[in-house]
Amino acid sequence: MSYAEFNGLRLWWEEHGEGPPLLLLHGGFGAVEMFSAILPALAGRRRVIAVDLQGHGRTADVDRPLRFESMADDVAALVTRLGLAEADLLGYSLGGGVALRTAIQHPALVRRLVVVSAPCRRQGWYPEVLAGMPEPDEKAGERMRGTPPHQLYTRIAPRPEDWPTLWAKTGELLRRDYDWSAEVAALVAPTLLVFADADSVSTAHMVEFFGLLGGGHRDAGWDGTDRPASRLAVLPGHTHYDVVASPALPAVVLPFLTHPVATPG
């Protein structure tokens, strides 16, 4: 458990288990503790490196806006700082966007990618979710005082008084439009998409996202030789808010990371 310092940022990371490296990137307003329910299963098979992203958890904010792209550069810098030739990435929600951008911006560093409950374009969220995205601001942060995320932040953040700023910066990020479809279609890392069957991301976008990765276009054939390198998992009985704690998540992630991934012939 330590900090890595680069570009004026002190990025918190902690390590669990042994094996090939797997970086975990948490969701918005969270920290590495967001993965506590599934960490034992993952660390039993992998060298898990969990990260607190800019302004979250133990990583203090810096004088720059929150952007998927700059946080992806932070993740790439950490991989390089740790002396890793490459690593697998698993990102959830906000962290899913960061993981995706890392694979797009730094493809040589990402062996395999797992995106959990995150779209590849802003319109992939359901309309009612998009309608609520203008809400995060400093006033909303004040209203969230006393909630479990705020209690965790108060306990571990270097500057607990930055809680309203985190909300304001996150709201500004969520209001920005983006569409990474063309870059997703050009991804080289085999990718596993994981969603809940009652997610905040629309089921239509799940299929669209998978299609960009080469999935859902044809029958795989009796021997599976025409299956895509990437995969799609929809976990039943879960929502956007509880899927990250489900034992079903490592149950689909670990085989994807450890088993050979076929390339279409």
PDB file of C-alpha atoms in Angstrom:
ATOM      1  CA  MET A   1       0.000   0.000   0.000  1.00  0.00           C
ATOM      2  CA  SER A   2       1.658   3.168  -1.179  1.00  0.00           C
ATOM      3  CA  TYR A   3       1.536   6.307  -3.277  1.00  0.00           C
ATOM      4  CA  ALA A   4       2.960   6.793  -6.748  1.00  0.00           C
ATOM      5  CA  GLU A   5       3.846  10.395  -7.546  1.00  0.00           C
ATOM      6  CA  PHE A   6       3.843  11.836 -11.059  1.00  0.00           C
ATOM      7  CA  ASN A   7       2.630  15.010 -12.757  1.00  0.00           C
ATOM      8  CA  GLY A   8       1.849  16.605  -9.397  1.00  0.00           C
ATOM      9  CA  LEU A   9      -0.506  13.770  -8.424  1.00  0.00           C
ATOM     10  CA  ARG A  10      -0.053  11.354  -5.503  1.00  0.00           C
ATOM     11  CA  LEU A  11      -1.985   8.304  -6.682  1.00  0.00           C
ATOM     12  CA  TRP A  12      -2.910   5.749  -4.029  1.00  0.00           C
ATOM     13  CA  TRP A  13      -2.569   2.071  -4.892  1.00  0.00           C
ATOM     14  CA  GLU A  14      -2.613  -1.087  -2.848  1.00  0.00           C
ATOM     15  CA  GLU A  15      -1.696  -4.647  -3.684  1.00  0.00           C
ATOM     16  CA  HIS A  16      -3.239  -8.010  -2.797  1.00  0.00           C
ATOM     17  CA  GLY A  17      -2.468 -11.568  -3.846  1.00  0.00           C
ATOM     18  CA  GLU A  18      -0.007 -13.004  -6.344  1.00  0.00           C
ATOM     19  CA  GLY A  19      -0.032 -13.813 -10.028  1.00  0.00           C
ATOM     20  CA  PRO A  20      -0.476 -11.841 -13.239  1.00  0.00           C
ATOM     21  CA  PRO A  21      -1.355  -8.197 -12.511  1.00  0.00           C
ATOM     22  CA  LEU A  22      -4.972  -7.004 -12.518  1.00  0.00           C
ATOM     23  CA  LEU A  23      -5.743  -3.319 -11.881  1.00  0.00           C
ATOM     24  CA  LEU A  24      -9.095  -2.421 -10.319  1.00  0.00           C
ATOM     25  CA  LEU A  25     -10.660   0.997 -10.975  1.00  0.00           C
ATOM     26  CA  HIS A  26     -13.616   1.969  -8.788  1.00  0.00           C
ATOM     27  CA  GLY A  27     -16.797   3.893  -9.561  1.00  0.00           C
ATOM     28  CA  GLY A  28     -17.662   7.515  -8.896  1.00  0.00           C
ATOM     29  CA  PHE A  29     -17.519   8.836  -5.306  1.00  0.00           C
ATOM     30  CA  GLY A  30     -15.914   5.529  -4.301  1.00  0.00           C
ATOM     31  CA  ALA A  31     -12.510   4.104  -3.481  1.00  0.00           C
ATOM     32  CA  VAL A  32     -10.763   0.737  -3.535  1.00  0.00           C
ATOM     33  CA  GLU A  33     -13.151  -0.402  -0.794  1.00  0.00           C
ATOM     34  CA  MET A  34     -15.837  -0.616  -3.486  1.00  0.00           C
ATOM     35  CA  PHE A  35     -14.278  -3.978  -4.448  1.00  0.00           C
ATOM     36  CA  SER A  36     -14.052  -5.400  -0.928  1.00  0.00           C
ATOM     37  CA  ALA A  37     -16.731  -8.052  -1.531  1.00  0.00           C
ATOM     38  CA  ILE A  38     -14.987  -9.573  -4.552  1.00  0.00           C
ATOM     39  CA  LEU A  39     -11.361  -8.827  -3.682  1.00  0.00           C
ATOM     40  CA  PRO A  40     -10.685 -12.192  -1.963  1.00  0.00           C
ATOM     41  CA  ALA A  41     -11.860 -14.132  -5.025  1.00  0.00           C
ATOM     42  CA  LEU A  42      -9.758 -12.026  -7.393  1.00  0.00           C
ATOM     43  CA  ALA A  43      -6.664 -11.921  -5.166  1.00  0.00           C
ATOM     44  CA  GLY A  44      -6.781 -15.688  -4.814  1.00  0.00           C
ATOM     45  CA  ARG A  45      -5.786 -15.942  -8.474  1.00  0.00           C
ATOM     46  CA  ARG A  46      -4.229 -12.608  -9.397  1.00  0.00           C
ATOM     47  CA  ARG A  47      -1.862  -9.882  -8.231  1.00  0.00           C
ATOM     48  CA  VAL A  48      -4.578  -7.298  -7.663  1.00  0.00           C
ATOM     49  CA  ILE A  49      -3.551  -3.638  -7.754  1.00  0.00           C
ATOM     50  CA  ALA A  50      -6.434  -1.425  -6.629  1.00  0.00           C
ATOM     51  CA  VAL A  51      -6.293   2.294  -7.330  1.00  0.00           C
ATOM     52  CA  ASP A  52      -7.968   5.398  -5.873  1.00  0.00           C
ATOM     53  CA  LEU A  53      -8.545   7.710  -8.848  1.00  0.00           C
ATOM     54  CA  GLN A  54      -7.975  11.484  -8.831  1.00  0.00           C
ATOM     55  CA  GLY A  55      -9.917  13.190  -6.049  1.00  0.00           C
ATOM     56  CA  HIS A  56     -11.293   9.893  -4.735  1.00  0.00           C
ATOM     57  CA  GLY A  57     -10.414   7.989  -1.594  1.00  0.00           C
ATOM     58  CA  ARG A  58      -6.824   8.492  -0.518  1.00  0.00           C
ATOM     59  CA  THR A  59      -5.796  10.291  -3.719  1.00  0.00           C
ATOM     60  CA  ALA A  60      -6.111  14.009  -3.156  1.00  0.00           C
ATOM     61  CA  ASP A  61      -7.493  16.186  -5.928  1.00  0.00           C
ATOM     62  CA  VAL A  62      -5.184  18.328  -8.061  1.00  0.00           C
ATOM     63  CA  ASP A  63      -5.679  21.495 -10.063  1.00  0.00           C
ATOM     64  CA  ARG A  64      -7.159  19.948 -13.186  1.00  0.00           C
ATOM     65  CA  PRO A  65     -10.670  18.871 -14.147  1.00  0.00           C
ATOM     66  CA  LEU A  66     -11.809  15.277 -13.876  1.00  0.00           C
ATOM     67  CA  ARG A  67     -11.484  13.704 -17.311  1.00  0.00           C
ATOM     68  CA  PHE A  68     -11.591  10.068 -18.392  1.00  0.00           C
ATOM     69  CA  GLU A  69      -8.595  10.753 -20.608  1.00  0.00           C
ATOM     70  CA  SER A  70      -6.318  12.246 -17.952  1.00  0.00           C
ATOM     71  CA  MET A  71      -7.243   9.571 -15.401  1.00  0.00           C
ATOM     72  CA  ALA A  72      -6.415   6.962 -18.046  1.00  0.00           C
ATOM     73  CA  ASP A  73      -2.988   8.564 -18.403  1.00  0.00           C
ATOM     74  CA  ASP A  74      -2.609   8.266 -14.616  1.00  0.00           C
ATOM     75  CA  VAL A  75      -3.358   4.543 -14.781  1.00  0.00           C
ATOM     76  CA  ALA A  76      -0.857   4.073 -17.602  1.00  0.00           C
ATOM     77  CA  ALA A  77       1.768   5.988 -15.630  1.00  0.00           C
ATOM     78  CA  LEU A  78       1.188   3.697 -12.643  1.00  0.00           C
ATOM     79  CA  VAL A  79       1.560   0.567 -14.773  1.00  0.00           C
ATOM     80  CA  THR A  80       4.860   1.923 -16.081  1.00  0.00           C
ATOM     81  CA  ARG A  81       6.006   3.068 -12.634  1.00  0.00           C
ATOM     82  CA  LEU A  82       5.407  -0.434 -11.265  1.00  0.00           C
ATOM     83  CA  GLY A  83       7.616  -1.862 -13.984  1.00  0.00           C
ATOM     84  CA  LEU A  84       4.847  -3.878 -15.613  1.00  0.00           C
ATOM     85  CA  ALA A  85       5.120  -4.631 -19.308  1.00  0.00           C
ATOM     86  CA  GLU A  86       1.332  -4.933 -19.408  1.00  0.00           C
ATOM     87  CA  ALA A  87      -1.615  -5.551 -17.101  1.00  0.00           C
ATOM     88  CA  ASP A  88      -5.256  -6.551 -17.158  1.00  0.00           C
ATOM     89  CA  LEU A  89      -7.750  -3.812 -16.272  1.00  0.00           C
ATOM     90  CA  LEU A  90     -11.147  -4.041 -14.605  1.00  0.00           C
ATOM     91  CA  GLY A  91     -13.104  -0.829 -14.240  1.00  0.00           C
ATOM     92  CA  TYR A  92     -16.584  -0.286 -12.832  1.00  0.00           C
ATOM     93  CA  SER A  93     -18.897   2.586 -13.860  1.00  0.00           C
ATOM     94  CA  LEU A  94     -16.686   5.708 -13.782  1.00  0.00           C
ATOM     95  CA  GLY A  95     -13.696   3.395 -13.529  1.00  0.00           C
ATOM     96  CA  GLY A  96     -15.022   1.461 -16.512  1.00  0.00           C
ATOM     97  CA  GLY A  97     -14.757   4.595 -18.603  1.00  0.00           C
ATOM     98  CA  VAL A  98     -11.216   5.161 -17.320  1.00  0.00           C
ATOM     99  CA  ALA A  99     -10.254   1.550 -18.055  1.00  0.00           C
ATOM    100  CA  LEU A 100     -11.691   1.822 -21.556  1.00  0.00           C
ATOM    101  CA  ARG A 101      -9.817   5.045 -22.258  1.00  0.00           C
ATOM    102  CA  THR A 102      -6.598   3.442 -20.946  1.00  0.00           C
ATOM    103  CA  ALA A 103      -6.942   0.620 -23.456  1.00  0.00           C
ATOM    104  CA  ILE A 104      -7.657   3.135 -26.228  1.00  0.00           C
ATOM    105  CA  GLN A 105      -4.849   5.556 -25.350  1.00  0.00           C
ATOM    106  CA  HIS A 106      -2.231   3.036 -24.194  1.00  0.00           C
ATOM    107  CA  PRO A 107      -2.987  -0.232 -26.017  1.00  0.00           C
ATOM    108  CA  ALA A 108       0.476  -1.704 -25.477  1.00  0.00           C
ATOM    109  CA  LEU A 109      -0.045  -1.658 -21.696  1.00  0.00           C
ATOM    110  CA  VAL A 110      -3.416  -3.456 -21.577  1.00  0.00           C
ATOM    111  CA  ARG A 111      -3.461  -7.230 -22.049  1.00  0.00           C
ATOM    112  CA  ARG A 112      -7.165  -7.767 -21.397  1.00  0.00           C
ATOM    113  CA  LEU A 113      -9.920  -5.330 -20.478  1.00  0.00           C
ATOM    114  CA  VAL A 114     -13.031  -5.749 -18.348  1.00  0.00           C
ATOM    115  CA  VAL A 115     -15.624  -2.955 -18.477  1.00  0.00           C
ATOM    116  CA  VAL A 116     -18.365  -3.267 -15.861  1.00  0.00           C
ATOM    117  CA  SER A 117     -21.563  -1.201 -16.141  1.00  0.00           C
ATOM    118  CA  ALA A 118     -20.166   1.586 -18.313  1.00  0.00           C
ATOM    119  CA  PRO A 119     -21.144   2.694 -21.840  1.00  0.00           C
ATOM    120  CA  CYS A 120     -18.831   3.663 -24.676  1.00  0.00           C
ATOM    121  CA  ARG A 121     -20.896   6.740 -25.486  1.00  0.00           C
ATOM    122  CA  ARG A 122     -22.851   9.043 -23.220  1.00  0.00           C
ATOM    123  CA  GLN A 123     -26.202   8.257 -24.844  1.00  0.00           C
ATOM    124  CA  GLY A 124     -25.772   4.642 -23.769  1.00  0.00           C
ATOM    125  CA  TRP A 125     -27.217   5.556 -20.360  1.00  0.00           C
ATOM    126  CA  TYR A 126     -30.982   5.358 -20.004  1.00  0.00           C
ATOM    127  CA  PRO A 127     -32.700   8.746 -20.559  1.00  0.00           C
ATOM    128  CA  GLU A 128     -33.732   9.024 -16.918  1.00  0.00           C
ATOM    129  CA  VAL A 129     -30.109   8.476 -15.850  1.00  0.00           C
ATOM    130  CA  LEU A 130     -28.937  11.192 -18.238  1.00  0.00           C
ATOM    131  CA  ALA A 131     -31.653  13.487 -16.885  1.00  0.00           C
ATOM    132  CA  GLY A 132     -30.143  13.185 -13.405  1.00  0.00           C
ATOM    133  CA  MET A 133     -26.567  13.865 -14.452  1.00  0.00           C
ATOM    134  CA  PRO A 134     -26.824  17.666 -14.115  1.00  0.00           C
ATOM    135  CA  GLU A 135     -27.590  17.132 -10.417  1.00  0.00           C
ATOM    136  CA  PRO A 136     -24.077  16.450  -9.032  1.00  0.00           C
ATOM    137  CA  ASP A 137     -22.731  19.748  -7.746  1.00  0.00           C
ATOM    138  CA  GLU A 138     -21.461  21.174  -4.480  1.00  0.00           C
ATOM    139  CA  LYS A 139     -24.994  21.471  -3.079  1.00  0.00           C
ATOM    140  CA  ALA A 140     -25.663  17.819  -3.880  1.00  0.00           C
ATOM    141  CA  GLY A 141     -22.419  16.932  -2.124  1.00  0.00           C
ATOM    142  CA  GLU A 142     -23.613  18.768   0.964  1.00  0.00           C
ATOM    143  CA  ARG A 143     -26.893  16.820   0.877  1.00  0.00           C
ATOM    144  CA  MET A 144     -24.936  13.566   0.734  1.00  0.00           C
ATOM    145  CA  ARG A 145     -23.123  14.211   3.990  1.00  0.00           C
ATOM    146  CA  GLY A 146     -23.618  11.351   6.408  1.00  0.00           C
ATOM    147  CA  THR A 147     -24.175   8.745   3.694  1.00  0.00           C
ATOM    148  CA  PRO A 148     -21.861   5.694   3.537  1.00  0.00           C
ATOM    149  CA  PRO A 149     -19.761   7.123   0.651  1.00  0.00           C
ATOM    150  CA  HIS A 150     -19.276  10.358   2.590  1.00  0.00           C
ATOM    151  CA  GLN A 151     -18.420   8.495   5.773  1.00  0.00           C
ATOM    152  CA  LEU A 152     -15.742   6.519   3.907  1.00  0.00           C
ATOM    153  CA  TYR A 153     -14.385   9.670   2.287  1.00  0.00           C
ATOM    154  CA  THR A 154     -14.215  11.442   5.643  1.00  0.00           C
ATOM    155  CA  ARG A 155     -12.292   8.530   7.104  1.00  0.00           C
ATOM    156  CA  ILE A 156      -9.670   8.066   4.372  1.00  0.00           C
ATOM    157  CA  ALA A 157      -9.372  11.243   2.258  1.00  0.00           C
ATOM    158  CA  PRO A 158      -6.282  13.429   2.788  1.00  0.00           C
ATOM    159  CA  ARG A 159      -8.568  16.485   2.691  1.00  0.00           C
ATOM    160  CA  PRO A 160     -12.109  15.561   3.773  1.00  0.00           C
ATOM    161  CA  GLU A 161     -13.206  19.147   3.121  1.00  0.00           C
ATOM    162  CA  ASP A 162     -12.866  18.443  -0.633  1.00  0.00           C
ATOM    163  CA  TRP A 163     -16.076  16.359  -0.669  1.00  0.00           C
ATOM    164  CA  PRO A 164     -18.220  19.112  -2.286  1.00  0.00           C
ATOM    165  CA  THR A 165     -15.487  19.754  -4.861  1.00  0.00           C
ATOM    166  CA  LEU A 166     -15.504  16.083  -5.855  1.00  0.00           C
ATOM    167  CA  TRP A 167     -19.234  16.336  -6.514  1.00  0.00           C
ATOM    168  CA  ALA A 168     -18.855  19.503  -8.541  1.00  0.00           C
ATOM    169  CA  LYS A 169     -16.033  18.103 -10.670  1.00  0.00           C
ATOM    170  CA  THR A 170     -17.830  14.796 -11.189  1.00  0.00           C
ATOM    171  CA  GLY A 171     -20.983  16.598 -12.269  1.00  0.00           C
ATOM    172  CA  GLU A 172     -19.015  18.615 -14.794  1.00  0.00           C
ATOM    173  CA  LEU A 173     -17.495  15.390 -16.152  1.00  0.00           C
ATOM    174  CA  LEU A 174     -20.847  13.619 -16.422  1.00  0.00           C
ATOM    175  CA  ARG A 175     -22.396  16.489 -18.347  1.00  0.00           C
ATOM    176  CA  ARG A 176     -19.768  16.294 -21.108  1.00  0.00           C
ATOM    177  CA  ASP A 177     -20.798  14.457 -24.234  1.00  0.00           C
ATOM    178  CA  TYR A 178     -18.612  11.658 -25.599  1.00  0.00           C
ATOM    179  CA  ASP A 179     -18.772   8.910 -28.192  1.00  0.00           C
ATOM    180  CA  TRP A 180     -15.836   6.516 -28.389  1.00  0.00           C
ATOM    181  CA  SER A 181     -17.486   4.093 -30.811  1.00  0.00           C
ATOM    182  CA  ALA A 182     -14.871   4.379 -33.544  1.00  0.00           C
ATOM    183  CA  GLU A 183     -12.028   3.900 -31.064  1.00  0.00           C
ATOM    184  CA  VAL A 184     -13.764   0.918 -29.475  1.00  0.00           C
ATOM    185  CA  ALA A 185     -14.107  -0.719 -32.881  1.00  0.00           C
ATOM    186  CA  ALA A 186     -10.324  -0.395 -33.281  1.00  0.00           C
ATOM    187  CA  LEU A 187      -9.433  -1.876 -29.858  1.00  0.00           C
ATOM    188  CA  VAL A 188      -6.857  -4.635 -29.905  1.00  0.00           C
ATOM    189  CA  ALA A 189      -7.233  -5.898 -26.314  1.00  0.00           C
ATOM    190  CA  PRO A 190      -9.750  -8.735 -25.857  1.00  0.00           C
ATOM    191  CA  THR A 191     -12.563  -7.158 -23.856  1.00  0.00           C
ATOM    192  CA  LEU A 192     -15.207  -8.500 -21.511  1.00  0.00           C
ATOM    193  CA  LEU A 193     -18.300  -6.350 -21.072  1.00  0.00           C
ATOM    194  CA  VAL A 194     -20.269  -7.014 -17.881  1.00  0.00           C
ATOM    195  CA  PHE A 195     -23.651  -5.492 -17.139  1.00  0.00           C
ATOM    196  CA  ALA A 196     -26.522  -6.094 -14.752  1.00  0.00           C
ATOM    197  CA  ASP A 197     -29.813  -7.115 -16.312  1.00  0.00           C
ATOM    198  CA  ALA A 198     -31.359  -4.051 -14.618  1.00  0.00           C
ATOM    199  CA  ASP A 199     -28.420  -1.731 -15.250  1.00  0.00           C
ATOM    200  CA  SER A 200     -28.356   2.041 -15.725  1.00  0.00           C
ATOM    201  CA  VAL A 201     -26.923   1.346 -19.187  1.00  0.00           C
ATOM    202  CA  SER A 202     -29.607   0.404 -21.702  1.00  0.00           C
ATOM    203  CA  THR A 203     -29.777  -3.163 -22.958  1.00  0.00           C
ATOM    204  CA  ALA A 204     -29.760  -1.811 -26.512  1.00  0.00           C
ATOM    205  CA  HIS A 205     -26.412  -0.141 -25.852  1.00  0.00           C
ATOM    206  CA  MET A 206     -24.986  -3.334 -24.336  1.00  0.00           C
ATOM    207  CA  VAL A 207     -25.632  -5.058 -27.671  1.00  0.00           C
ATOM    208  CA  GLU A 208     -24.318  -2.058 -29.614  1.00  0.00           C
ATOM    209  CA  PHE A 209     -21.110  -1.957 -27.536  1.00  0.00           C
ATOM    210  CA  PHE A 210     -20.558  -5.698 -27.983  1.00  0.00           C
ATOM    211  CA  GLY A 211     -21.160  -5.347 -31.703  1.00  0.00           C
ATOM    212  CA  LEU A 212     -18.399  -2.762 -31.975  1.00  0.00           C
ATOM    213  CA  LEU A 213     -16.057  -5.359 -30.479  1.00  0.00           C
ATOM    214  CA  GLY A 214     -17.001  -7.914 -33.109  1.00  0.00           C
ATOM    215  CA  GLY A 215     -19.660  -9.720 -31.113  1.00  0.00           C
ATOM    216  CA  GLY A 216     -23.162 -10.697 -32.136  1.00  0.00           C
ATOM    217  CA  HIS A 217     -22.586 -10.680 -35.893  1.00  0.00           C
ATOM    218  CA  ARG A 218     -22.584 -14.409 -36.651  1.00  0.00           C
ATOM    219  CA  ASP A 219     -22.922 -17.884 -35.266  1.00  0.00           C
ATOM    220  CA  ALA A 220     -19.690 -19.079 -33.681  1.00  0.00           C
ATOM    221  CA  GLY A 221     -19.812 -22.445 -35.445  1.00  0.00           C
ATOM    222  CA  TRP A 222     -20.009 -25.896 -33.972  1.00  0.00           C
ATOM    223  CA  ASP A 223     -16.389 -25.710 -32.768  1.00  0.00           C
ATOM    224  CA  GLY A 224     -16.511 -22.056 -31.725  1.00  0.00           C
ATOM    225  CA  THR A 225     -13.863 -20.944 -34.185  1.00  0.00           C
ATOM    226  CA  ASP A 226     -15.907 -17.934 -35.289  1.00  0.00           C
ATOM    227  CA  ARG A 227     -16.497 -16.527 -31.823  1.00  0.00           C
ATOM    228  CA  PRO A 228     -15.110 -13.031 -31.209  1.00  0.00           C
ATOM    229  CA  ALA A 229     -12.123 -12.419 -28.962  1.00  0.00           C
ATOM    230  CA  SER A 230     -14.347 -10.260 -26.766  1.00  0.00           C
ATOM    231  CA  ARG A 231     -17.254 -11.403 -24.616  1.00  0.00           C
ATOM    232  CA  LEU A 232     -20.492 -10.119 -23.116  1.00  0.00           C
ATOM    233  CA  ALA A 233     -21.933 -11.113 -19.725  1.00  0.00           C
ATOM    234  CA  VAL A 234     -25.293  -9.932 -18.370  1.00  0.00           C
ATOM    235  CA  LEU A 235     -25.674 -10.853 -14.716  1.00  0.00           C
ATOM    236  CA  PRO A 236     -29.272 -11.606 -13.710  1.00  0.00           C
ATOM    237  CA  GLY A 237     -30.922 -10.138 -10.652  1.00  0.00           C
ATOM    238  CA  HIS A 238     -28.596  -7.182 -10.295  1.00  0.00           C
ATOM    239  CA  THR A 239     -28.587  -3.427 -10.835  1.00  0.00           C
ATOM    240  CA  HIS A 240     -25.900  -0.871 -11.642  1.00  0.00           C
ATOM    241  CA  TYR A 241     -25.457  -0.284  -7.927  1.00  0.00           C
ATOM    242  CA  ASP A 242     -24.929  -3.828  -6.637  1.00  0.00           C
ATOM    243  CA  VAL A 243     -23.333  -5.682  -9.554  1.00  0.00           C
ATOM    244  CA  VAL A 244     -19.803  -4.811  -8.398  1.00  0.00           C
ATOM    245  CA  ALA A 245     -20.337  -6.704  -5.128  1.00  0.00           C
ATOM    246  CA  SER A 246     -21.837  -9.819  -6.711  1.00  0.00           C
ATOM    247  CA  PRO A 247     -19.906 -13.129  -6.510  1.00  0.00           C
ATOM    248  CA  ALA A 248     -21.099 -13.645 -10.081  1.00  0.00           C
ATOM    249  CA  LEU A 249     -18.679 -10.910 -11.202  1.00  0.00           C
ATOM    250  CA  PRO A 250     -15.387 -12.702 -10.405  1.00  0.00           C
ATOM    251  CA  ALA A 251     -17.036 -15.910 -11.610  1.00  0.00           C
ATOM    252  CA  VAL A 252     -17.186 -14.479 -15.144  1.00  0.00           C
ATOM    253  CA  VAL A 253     -14.072 -12.306 -14.951  1.00  0.00           C
ATOM    254  CA  LEU A 254     -11.519 -14.910 -13.870  1.00  0.00           C
ATOM    255  CA  PRO A 255     -12.192 -17.386 -16.697  1.00  0.00           C
ATOM    256  CA  PHE A 256     -11.957 -14.549 -19.208  1.00  0.00           C
ATOM    257  CA  LEU A 257      -8.596 -13.460 -17.801  1.00  0.00           C
ATOM    258  CA  THR A 258      -7.071 -16.901 -17.348  1.00  0.00           C
ATOM    259  CA  HIS A 259      -8.471 -19.012 -20.200  1.00  0.00           C
ATOM    260  CA  PRO A 260      -7.330 -18.783 -23.806  1.00  0.00           C
ATOM    261  CA  VAL A 261      -9.390 -16.339 -25.839  1.00  0.00           C
ATOM    262  CA  ALA A 262     -10.111 -17.586 -29.326  1.00  0.00           C
ATOM    263  CA  THR A 263      -9.495 -15.313 -32.266  1.00  0.00           C
ATOM    264  CA  PRO A 264     -11.886 -15.626 -35.191  1.00  0.00           C
ATOM    265  CA  GLY A 265     -10.388 -17.635 -38.004  1.00  0.00           C
TER     266      GLY A 265
END
